[in-house]
Coordinates of C-alpha atoms and ligand atoms in Angstrom, one line a residue:
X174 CA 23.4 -4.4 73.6
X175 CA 22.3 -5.6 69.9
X176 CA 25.0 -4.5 67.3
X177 CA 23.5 -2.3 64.6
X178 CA 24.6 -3.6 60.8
X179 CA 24.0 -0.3 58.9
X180 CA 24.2 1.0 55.3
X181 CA 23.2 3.7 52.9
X182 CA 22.7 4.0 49.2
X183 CA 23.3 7.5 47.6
X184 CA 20.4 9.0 45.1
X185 CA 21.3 11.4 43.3
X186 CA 21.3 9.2 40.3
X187 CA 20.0 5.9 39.1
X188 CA 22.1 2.9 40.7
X189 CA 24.3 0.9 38.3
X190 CA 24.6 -3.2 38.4
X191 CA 28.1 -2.3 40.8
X192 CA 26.1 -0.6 43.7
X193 CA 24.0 -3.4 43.2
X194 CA 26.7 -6.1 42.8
X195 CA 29.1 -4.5 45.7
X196 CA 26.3 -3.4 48.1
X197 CA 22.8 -3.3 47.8
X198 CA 23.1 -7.3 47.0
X199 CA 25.5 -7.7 50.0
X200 CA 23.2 -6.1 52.5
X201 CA 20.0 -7.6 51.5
X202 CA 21.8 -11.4 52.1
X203 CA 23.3 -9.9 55.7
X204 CA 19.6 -8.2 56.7
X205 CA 18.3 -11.2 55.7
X206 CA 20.6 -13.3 57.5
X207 CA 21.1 -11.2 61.3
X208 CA 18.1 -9.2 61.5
X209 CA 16.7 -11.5 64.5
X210 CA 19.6 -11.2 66.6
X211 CA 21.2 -7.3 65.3
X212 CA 19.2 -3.6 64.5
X213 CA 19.4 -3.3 60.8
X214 CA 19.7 0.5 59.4
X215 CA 19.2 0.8 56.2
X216 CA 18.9 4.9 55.9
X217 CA 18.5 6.9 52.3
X218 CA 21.7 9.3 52.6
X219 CA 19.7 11.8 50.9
X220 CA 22.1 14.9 51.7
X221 CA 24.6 13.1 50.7
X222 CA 23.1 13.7 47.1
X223 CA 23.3 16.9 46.9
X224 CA 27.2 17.4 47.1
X225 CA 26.6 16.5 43.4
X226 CA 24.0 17.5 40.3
X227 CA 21.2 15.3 41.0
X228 CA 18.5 13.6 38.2
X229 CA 15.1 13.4 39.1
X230 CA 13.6 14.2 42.5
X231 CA 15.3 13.4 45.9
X232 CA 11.6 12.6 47.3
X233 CA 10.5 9.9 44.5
X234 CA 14.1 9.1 44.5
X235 CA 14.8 8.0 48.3
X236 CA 11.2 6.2 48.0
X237 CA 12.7 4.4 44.7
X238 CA 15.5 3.1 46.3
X239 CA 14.3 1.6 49.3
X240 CA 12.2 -0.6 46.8
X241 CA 15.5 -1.4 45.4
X242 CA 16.3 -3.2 48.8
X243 CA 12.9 -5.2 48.6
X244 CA 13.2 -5.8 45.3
X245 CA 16.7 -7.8 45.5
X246 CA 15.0 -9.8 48.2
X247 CA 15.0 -7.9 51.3
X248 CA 12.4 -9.3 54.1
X249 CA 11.3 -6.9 56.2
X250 CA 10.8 -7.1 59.9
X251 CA 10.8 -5.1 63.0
X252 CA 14.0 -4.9 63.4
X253 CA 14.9 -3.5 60.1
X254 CA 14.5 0.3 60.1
X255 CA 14.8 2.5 56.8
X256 CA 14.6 6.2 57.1
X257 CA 16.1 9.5 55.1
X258 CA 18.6 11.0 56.7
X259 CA 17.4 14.5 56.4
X260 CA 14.0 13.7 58.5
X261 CA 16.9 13.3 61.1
X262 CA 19.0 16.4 62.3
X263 CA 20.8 15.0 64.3
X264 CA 23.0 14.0 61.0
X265 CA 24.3 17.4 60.3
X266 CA 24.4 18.2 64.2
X267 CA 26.9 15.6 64.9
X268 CA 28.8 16.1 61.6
X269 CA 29.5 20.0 62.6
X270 CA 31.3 18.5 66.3
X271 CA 33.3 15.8 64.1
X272 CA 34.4 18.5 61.6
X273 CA 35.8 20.3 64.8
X274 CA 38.5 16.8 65.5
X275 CA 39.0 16.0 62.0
X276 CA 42.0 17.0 60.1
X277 CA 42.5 19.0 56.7
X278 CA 45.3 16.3 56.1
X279 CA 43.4 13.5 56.4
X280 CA 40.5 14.9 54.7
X281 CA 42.8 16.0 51.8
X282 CA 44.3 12.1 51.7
X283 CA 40.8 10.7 50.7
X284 CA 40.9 9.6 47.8
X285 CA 37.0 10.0 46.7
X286 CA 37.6 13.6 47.5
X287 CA 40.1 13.6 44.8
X288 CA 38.5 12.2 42.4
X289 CA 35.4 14.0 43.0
X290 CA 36.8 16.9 42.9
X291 CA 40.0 17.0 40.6
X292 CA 41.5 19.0 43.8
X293 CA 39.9 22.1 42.1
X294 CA 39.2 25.1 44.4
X295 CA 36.2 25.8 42.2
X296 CA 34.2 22.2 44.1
X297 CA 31.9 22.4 46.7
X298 CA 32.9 21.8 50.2
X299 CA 30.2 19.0 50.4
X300 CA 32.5 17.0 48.3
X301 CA 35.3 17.6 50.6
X302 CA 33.3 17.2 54.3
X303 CA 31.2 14.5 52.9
X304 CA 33.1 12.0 54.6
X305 CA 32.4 13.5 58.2
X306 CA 29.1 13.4 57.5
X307 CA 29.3 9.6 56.4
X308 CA 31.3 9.2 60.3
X309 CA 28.0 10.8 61.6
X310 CA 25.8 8.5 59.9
X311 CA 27.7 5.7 61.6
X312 CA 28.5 6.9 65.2
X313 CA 24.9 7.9 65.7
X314 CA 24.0 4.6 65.8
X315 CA 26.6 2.6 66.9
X316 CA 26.8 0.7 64.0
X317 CA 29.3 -2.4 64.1
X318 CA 29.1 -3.7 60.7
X319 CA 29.0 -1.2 57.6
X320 CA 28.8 -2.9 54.2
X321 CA 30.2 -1.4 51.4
X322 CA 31.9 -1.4 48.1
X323 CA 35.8 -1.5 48.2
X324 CA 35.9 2.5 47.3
X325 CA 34.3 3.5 50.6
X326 CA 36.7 1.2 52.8
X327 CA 38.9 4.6 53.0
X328 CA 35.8 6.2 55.0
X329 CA 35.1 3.5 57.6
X330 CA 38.6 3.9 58.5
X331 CA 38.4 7.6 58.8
X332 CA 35.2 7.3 60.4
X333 CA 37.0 4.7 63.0
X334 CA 39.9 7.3 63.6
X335 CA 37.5 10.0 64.4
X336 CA 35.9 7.7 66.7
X337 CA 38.5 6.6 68.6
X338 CA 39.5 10.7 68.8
X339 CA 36.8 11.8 70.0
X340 CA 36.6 8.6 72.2
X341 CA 40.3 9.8 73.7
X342 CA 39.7 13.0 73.7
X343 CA 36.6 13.2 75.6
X344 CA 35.6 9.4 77.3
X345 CA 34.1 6.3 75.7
X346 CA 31.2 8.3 74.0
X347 CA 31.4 5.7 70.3
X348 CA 30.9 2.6 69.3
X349 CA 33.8 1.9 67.0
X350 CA 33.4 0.2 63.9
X351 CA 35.1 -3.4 63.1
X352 CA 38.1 -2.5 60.4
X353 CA 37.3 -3.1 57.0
X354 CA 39.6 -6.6 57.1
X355 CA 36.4 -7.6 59.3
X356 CA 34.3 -5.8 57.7
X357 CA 35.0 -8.0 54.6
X358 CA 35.0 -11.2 56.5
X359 CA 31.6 -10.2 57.8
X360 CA 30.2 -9.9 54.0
X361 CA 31.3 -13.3 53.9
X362 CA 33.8 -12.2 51.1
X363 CA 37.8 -12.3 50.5
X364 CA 38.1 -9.1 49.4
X365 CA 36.2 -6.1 48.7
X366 CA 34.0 -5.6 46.0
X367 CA 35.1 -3.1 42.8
X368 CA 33.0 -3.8 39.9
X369 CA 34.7 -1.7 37.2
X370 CA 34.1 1.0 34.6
X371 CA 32.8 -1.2 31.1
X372 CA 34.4 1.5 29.1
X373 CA 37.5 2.3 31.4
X374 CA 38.3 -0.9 33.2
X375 CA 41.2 0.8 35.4
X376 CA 38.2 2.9 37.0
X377 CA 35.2 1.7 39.4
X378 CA 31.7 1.7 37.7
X379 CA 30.2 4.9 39.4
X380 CA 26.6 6.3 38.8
X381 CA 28.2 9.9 38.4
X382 CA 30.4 8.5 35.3
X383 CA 29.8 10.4 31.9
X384 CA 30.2 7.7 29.7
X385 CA 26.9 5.9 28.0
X386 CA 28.4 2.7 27.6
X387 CA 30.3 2.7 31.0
X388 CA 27.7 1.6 33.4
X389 CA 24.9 -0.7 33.5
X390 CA 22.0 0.8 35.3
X391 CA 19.2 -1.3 37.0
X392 CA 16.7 0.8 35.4
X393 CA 18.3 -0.4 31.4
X394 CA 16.3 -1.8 29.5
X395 CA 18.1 -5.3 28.8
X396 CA 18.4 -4.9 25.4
X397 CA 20.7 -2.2 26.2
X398 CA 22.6 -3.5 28.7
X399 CA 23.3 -6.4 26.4
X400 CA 24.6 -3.4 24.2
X401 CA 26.5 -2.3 26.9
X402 CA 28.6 -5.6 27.7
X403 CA 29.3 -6.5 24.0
X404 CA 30.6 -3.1 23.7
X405 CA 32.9 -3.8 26.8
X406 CA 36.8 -2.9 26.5
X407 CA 38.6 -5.7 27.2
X408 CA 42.4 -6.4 25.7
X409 CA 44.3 -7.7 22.8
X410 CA 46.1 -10.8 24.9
X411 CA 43.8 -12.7 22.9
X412 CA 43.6 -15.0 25.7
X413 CA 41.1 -14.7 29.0
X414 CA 42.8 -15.0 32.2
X415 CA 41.5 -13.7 35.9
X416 CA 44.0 -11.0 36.5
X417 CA 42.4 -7.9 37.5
X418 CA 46.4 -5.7 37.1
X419 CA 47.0 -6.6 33.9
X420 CA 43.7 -7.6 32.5
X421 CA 40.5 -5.4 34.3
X422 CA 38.4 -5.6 31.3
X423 CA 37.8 -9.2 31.0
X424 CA 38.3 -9.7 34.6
X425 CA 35.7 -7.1 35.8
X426 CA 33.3 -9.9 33.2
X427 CA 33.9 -12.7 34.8
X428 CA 33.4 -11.2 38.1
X429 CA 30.5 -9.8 37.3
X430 CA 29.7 -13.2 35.5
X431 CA 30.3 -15.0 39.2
X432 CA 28.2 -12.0 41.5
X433 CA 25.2 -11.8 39.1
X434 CA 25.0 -15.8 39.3
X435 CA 25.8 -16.4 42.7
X436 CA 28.7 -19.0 41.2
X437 CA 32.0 -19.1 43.1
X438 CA 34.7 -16.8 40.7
X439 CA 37.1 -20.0 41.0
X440 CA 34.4 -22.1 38.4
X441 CA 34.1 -19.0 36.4
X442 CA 37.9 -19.2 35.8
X443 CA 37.7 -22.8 35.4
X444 CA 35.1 -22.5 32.1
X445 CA 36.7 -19.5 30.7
X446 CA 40.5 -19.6 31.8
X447 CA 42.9 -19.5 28.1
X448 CA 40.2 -19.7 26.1
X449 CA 40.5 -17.1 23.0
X450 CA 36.7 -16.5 22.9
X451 CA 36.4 -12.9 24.0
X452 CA 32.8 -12.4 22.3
X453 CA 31.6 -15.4 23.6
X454 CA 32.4 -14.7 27.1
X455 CA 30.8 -11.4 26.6
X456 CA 27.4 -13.2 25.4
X457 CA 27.6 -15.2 28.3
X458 CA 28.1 -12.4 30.9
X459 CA 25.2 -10.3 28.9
X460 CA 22.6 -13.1 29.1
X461 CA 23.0 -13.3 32.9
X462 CA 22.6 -9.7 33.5
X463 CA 19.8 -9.5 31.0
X464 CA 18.1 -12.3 33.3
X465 CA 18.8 -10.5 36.5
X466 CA 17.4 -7.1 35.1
X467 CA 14.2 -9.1 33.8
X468 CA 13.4 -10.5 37.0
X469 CA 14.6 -7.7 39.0
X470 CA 12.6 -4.8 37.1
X471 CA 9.6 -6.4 37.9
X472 CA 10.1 -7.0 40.8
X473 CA 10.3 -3.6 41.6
X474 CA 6.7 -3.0 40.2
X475 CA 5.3 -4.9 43.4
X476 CA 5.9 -2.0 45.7
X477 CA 3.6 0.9 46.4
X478 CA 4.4 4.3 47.5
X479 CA 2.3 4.1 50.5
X480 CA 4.0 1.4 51.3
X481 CA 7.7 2.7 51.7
X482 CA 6.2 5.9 53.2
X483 CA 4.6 3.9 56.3
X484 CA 8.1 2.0 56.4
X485 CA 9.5 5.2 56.6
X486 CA 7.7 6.9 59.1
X487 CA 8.3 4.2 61.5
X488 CA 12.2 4.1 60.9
X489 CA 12.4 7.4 61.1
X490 CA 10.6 7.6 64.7
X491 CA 13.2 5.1 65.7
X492 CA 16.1 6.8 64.7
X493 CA 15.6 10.2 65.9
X494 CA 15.3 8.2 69.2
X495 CA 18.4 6.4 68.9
X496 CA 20.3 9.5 67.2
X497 CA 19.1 11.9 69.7
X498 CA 20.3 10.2 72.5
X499 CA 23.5 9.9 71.1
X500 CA 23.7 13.5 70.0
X501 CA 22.7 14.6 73.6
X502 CA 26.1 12.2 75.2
X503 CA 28.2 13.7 72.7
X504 CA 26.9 17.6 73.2
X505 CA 27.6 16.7 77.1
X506 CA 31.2 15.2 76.9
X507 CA 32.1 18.5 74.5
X508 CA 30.7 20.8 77.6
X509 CA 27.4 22.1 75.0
X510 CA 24.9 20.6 77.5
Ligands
ATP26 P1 28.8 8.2 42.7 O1 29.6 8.2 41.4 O2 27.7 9.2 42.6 O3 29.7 8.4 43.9 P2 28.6 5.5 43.2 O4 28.2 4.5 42.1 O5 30.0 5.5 43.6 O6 28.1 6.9 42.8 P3 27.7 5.6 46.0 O7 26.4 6.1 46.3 O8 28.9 6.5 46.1 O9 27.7 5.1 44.4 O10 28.0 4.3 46.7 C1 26.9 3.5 47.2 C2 27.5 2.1 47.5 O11 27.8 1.4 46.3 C3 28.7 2.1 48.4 O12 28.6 1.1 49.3 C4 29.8 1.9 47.4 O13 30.9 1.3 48.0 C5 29.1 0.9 46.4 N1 29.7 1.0 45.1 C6 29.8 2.0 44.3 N2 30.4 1.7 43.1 C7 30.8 0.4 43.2 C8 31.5 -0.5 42.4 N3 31.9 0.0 41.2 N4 31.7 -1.7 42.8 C9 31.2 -2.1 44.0 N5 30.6 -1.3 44.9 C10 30.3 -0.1 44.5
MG27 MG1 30.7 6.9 45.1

């Protein structure tokens, strides 16, 4: 059987330069690269959203992002196959018969959950089961190979636990996922990718952070972004050095430096290691990210509605077929049918 290479992109906001940077950028190279010989999924996890407050509309939104995909260089072909998860039921269905082998330990050990939620009994369950629901977005197809960003490496083990549960518990029903050492080696990387918070280095760059100046979106005009990165924290060592513990600030820079040009980080280092000049880095970093917003904002203008609404239609025939059939194996093996 074809292995399935699978992602997701949330939208309940607008995507900042480290969903770009850690996945959308990541997936795009591997469709581009596998698509002959594996399935390709790349699904809009569009109740995902809601576990937060969303801006705009889900709709335009889910349309919007898979132009995001084309727009950072995805060809499509038959085998790749977008579709929203909601137009596909069998999402929720499947979720409800994980919830019923997962654990309120390990739910209460992840770590998104906690920082979603501050623990408070006052957040929405979605925040806490949203990680089932991710397992079901996997399982339901199979899916060997799930590129992410470093933050979500926590769920594809917990979605590989449940797995293999339910795969113990009931006979070989899932395909389990490769663990997210492979998972890395797959992305062609040496580690995961965590592009961090401008404002609060120690943190990840997240769409859902507060903070103007914290996050670079793909929709900024450059001009702004350009704001954005001269206005960077960074440290008073007064020297640059590639050391993400003690240094995130200017270390998240010249990662970012090394993604947005396709440059290995090691050169990177090599221009910039013990030099004093902070603000000149920082022009550096800014013009490349200016460059890549040019180019990739109007890129995104070649796209039609129609267009993404045709793809869709297709992908999402396909994957109520595959889901379906998955959901009616597991509904069997728990006794349902
Ligand atoms: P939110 O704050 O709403 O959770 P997010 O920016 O974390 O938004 P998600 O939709 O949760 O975005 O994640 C989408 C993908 O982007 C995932 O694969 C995730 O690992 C990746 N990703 C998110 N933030 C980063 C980051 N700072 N660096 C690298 N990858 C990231
Ligand atoms: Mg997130």
């Amino acid at each position: 059987m074809k292995k399935t290479i699978l992602t997701g992109l949330r939208i309940n906001s607008e995507f900042t330069l480290g969903n770009y940077l850690g996945a959308l950028l990541p997936m795009v190279r591997l469709a581009n690269k596998y698509s002959s010989e594996f399935n390709v999924n790349i699904f809009v996890p569009d109740l995902h959203s809601i576990i937060s407050p969303v801006e705009g509309d889900i709709k335009s939104n889910a349309i919007n992002s898979i132009k995001h995909y084309l727009a950072a260089g995805l060809e499509v072909n038959e085998n790749i196959h977008f579709y929203r998860q909601s137009r596909v039921p069998a999402h929720a269905e499947l979720t409800w018969v994980l919830n019923c082998i997962a654990s309120m330990g390990e739910m209460k050990r992840m770590t998104q959950y906690k920082e979603k939620s501050n623990e408070k009994d006052s957040s929405n369950v979605g925040i806490f089961d949203y990680p089932v629901l991710m397992a079901a977005d996997i399982l339901l197809y199979g899916a060997t190979f799930v590129p992410v960003g470093e933050d979500q490496f926590q769920h594809i083990e917990l979605t590989r636990n449940l797995a293999e549960r339910f795969n113990n518990r009931f006979g070989e029903t899932f395909v389990v996922p490769v663990s997210t050492k492979e998972q890395v080696e797959f992305m062609g990387l040496k580690e995961g990718i965590r592009i961090r918070d401008l404002s609060s280095p120690e943190k990840k760059m997240s769409k859902s952070a507060l903070g103007e100046n914290s996050k670079i979106l793909l929709s900024d005009s450059p001009e702004i972004a350009v704001k954005k990165i001269m206005s960077a924290t960074t440290d008073s060592f007064g020297e640059i050095k590639f050391d993400f513990k003690e240094r995130p600030g200017i270390s998240n820079l010249l990662q970012i430096a090394s993604l947005v040009q396709d440059r290995p980080i090691e050169e990177i280092i090599e221009d910039w290691n013990k030099k004093a000049q902070y603000g000149e880095l920082k022009k550096y970093v800014a013009k490349a990210v200016k460059n890549l917003l040019t180019d990739f904002q109007a890129k995104l203008m070649d796209y039609s509605d129609d267009y993404i609404l045709r793809l869709f239609a297709e992908g999402e025939n396909y994957a109520n077929r595959i889901a379906n059939a998955k959901l009616n194996d597991v509904y069997e093996k728990v006794s349902l049918r």
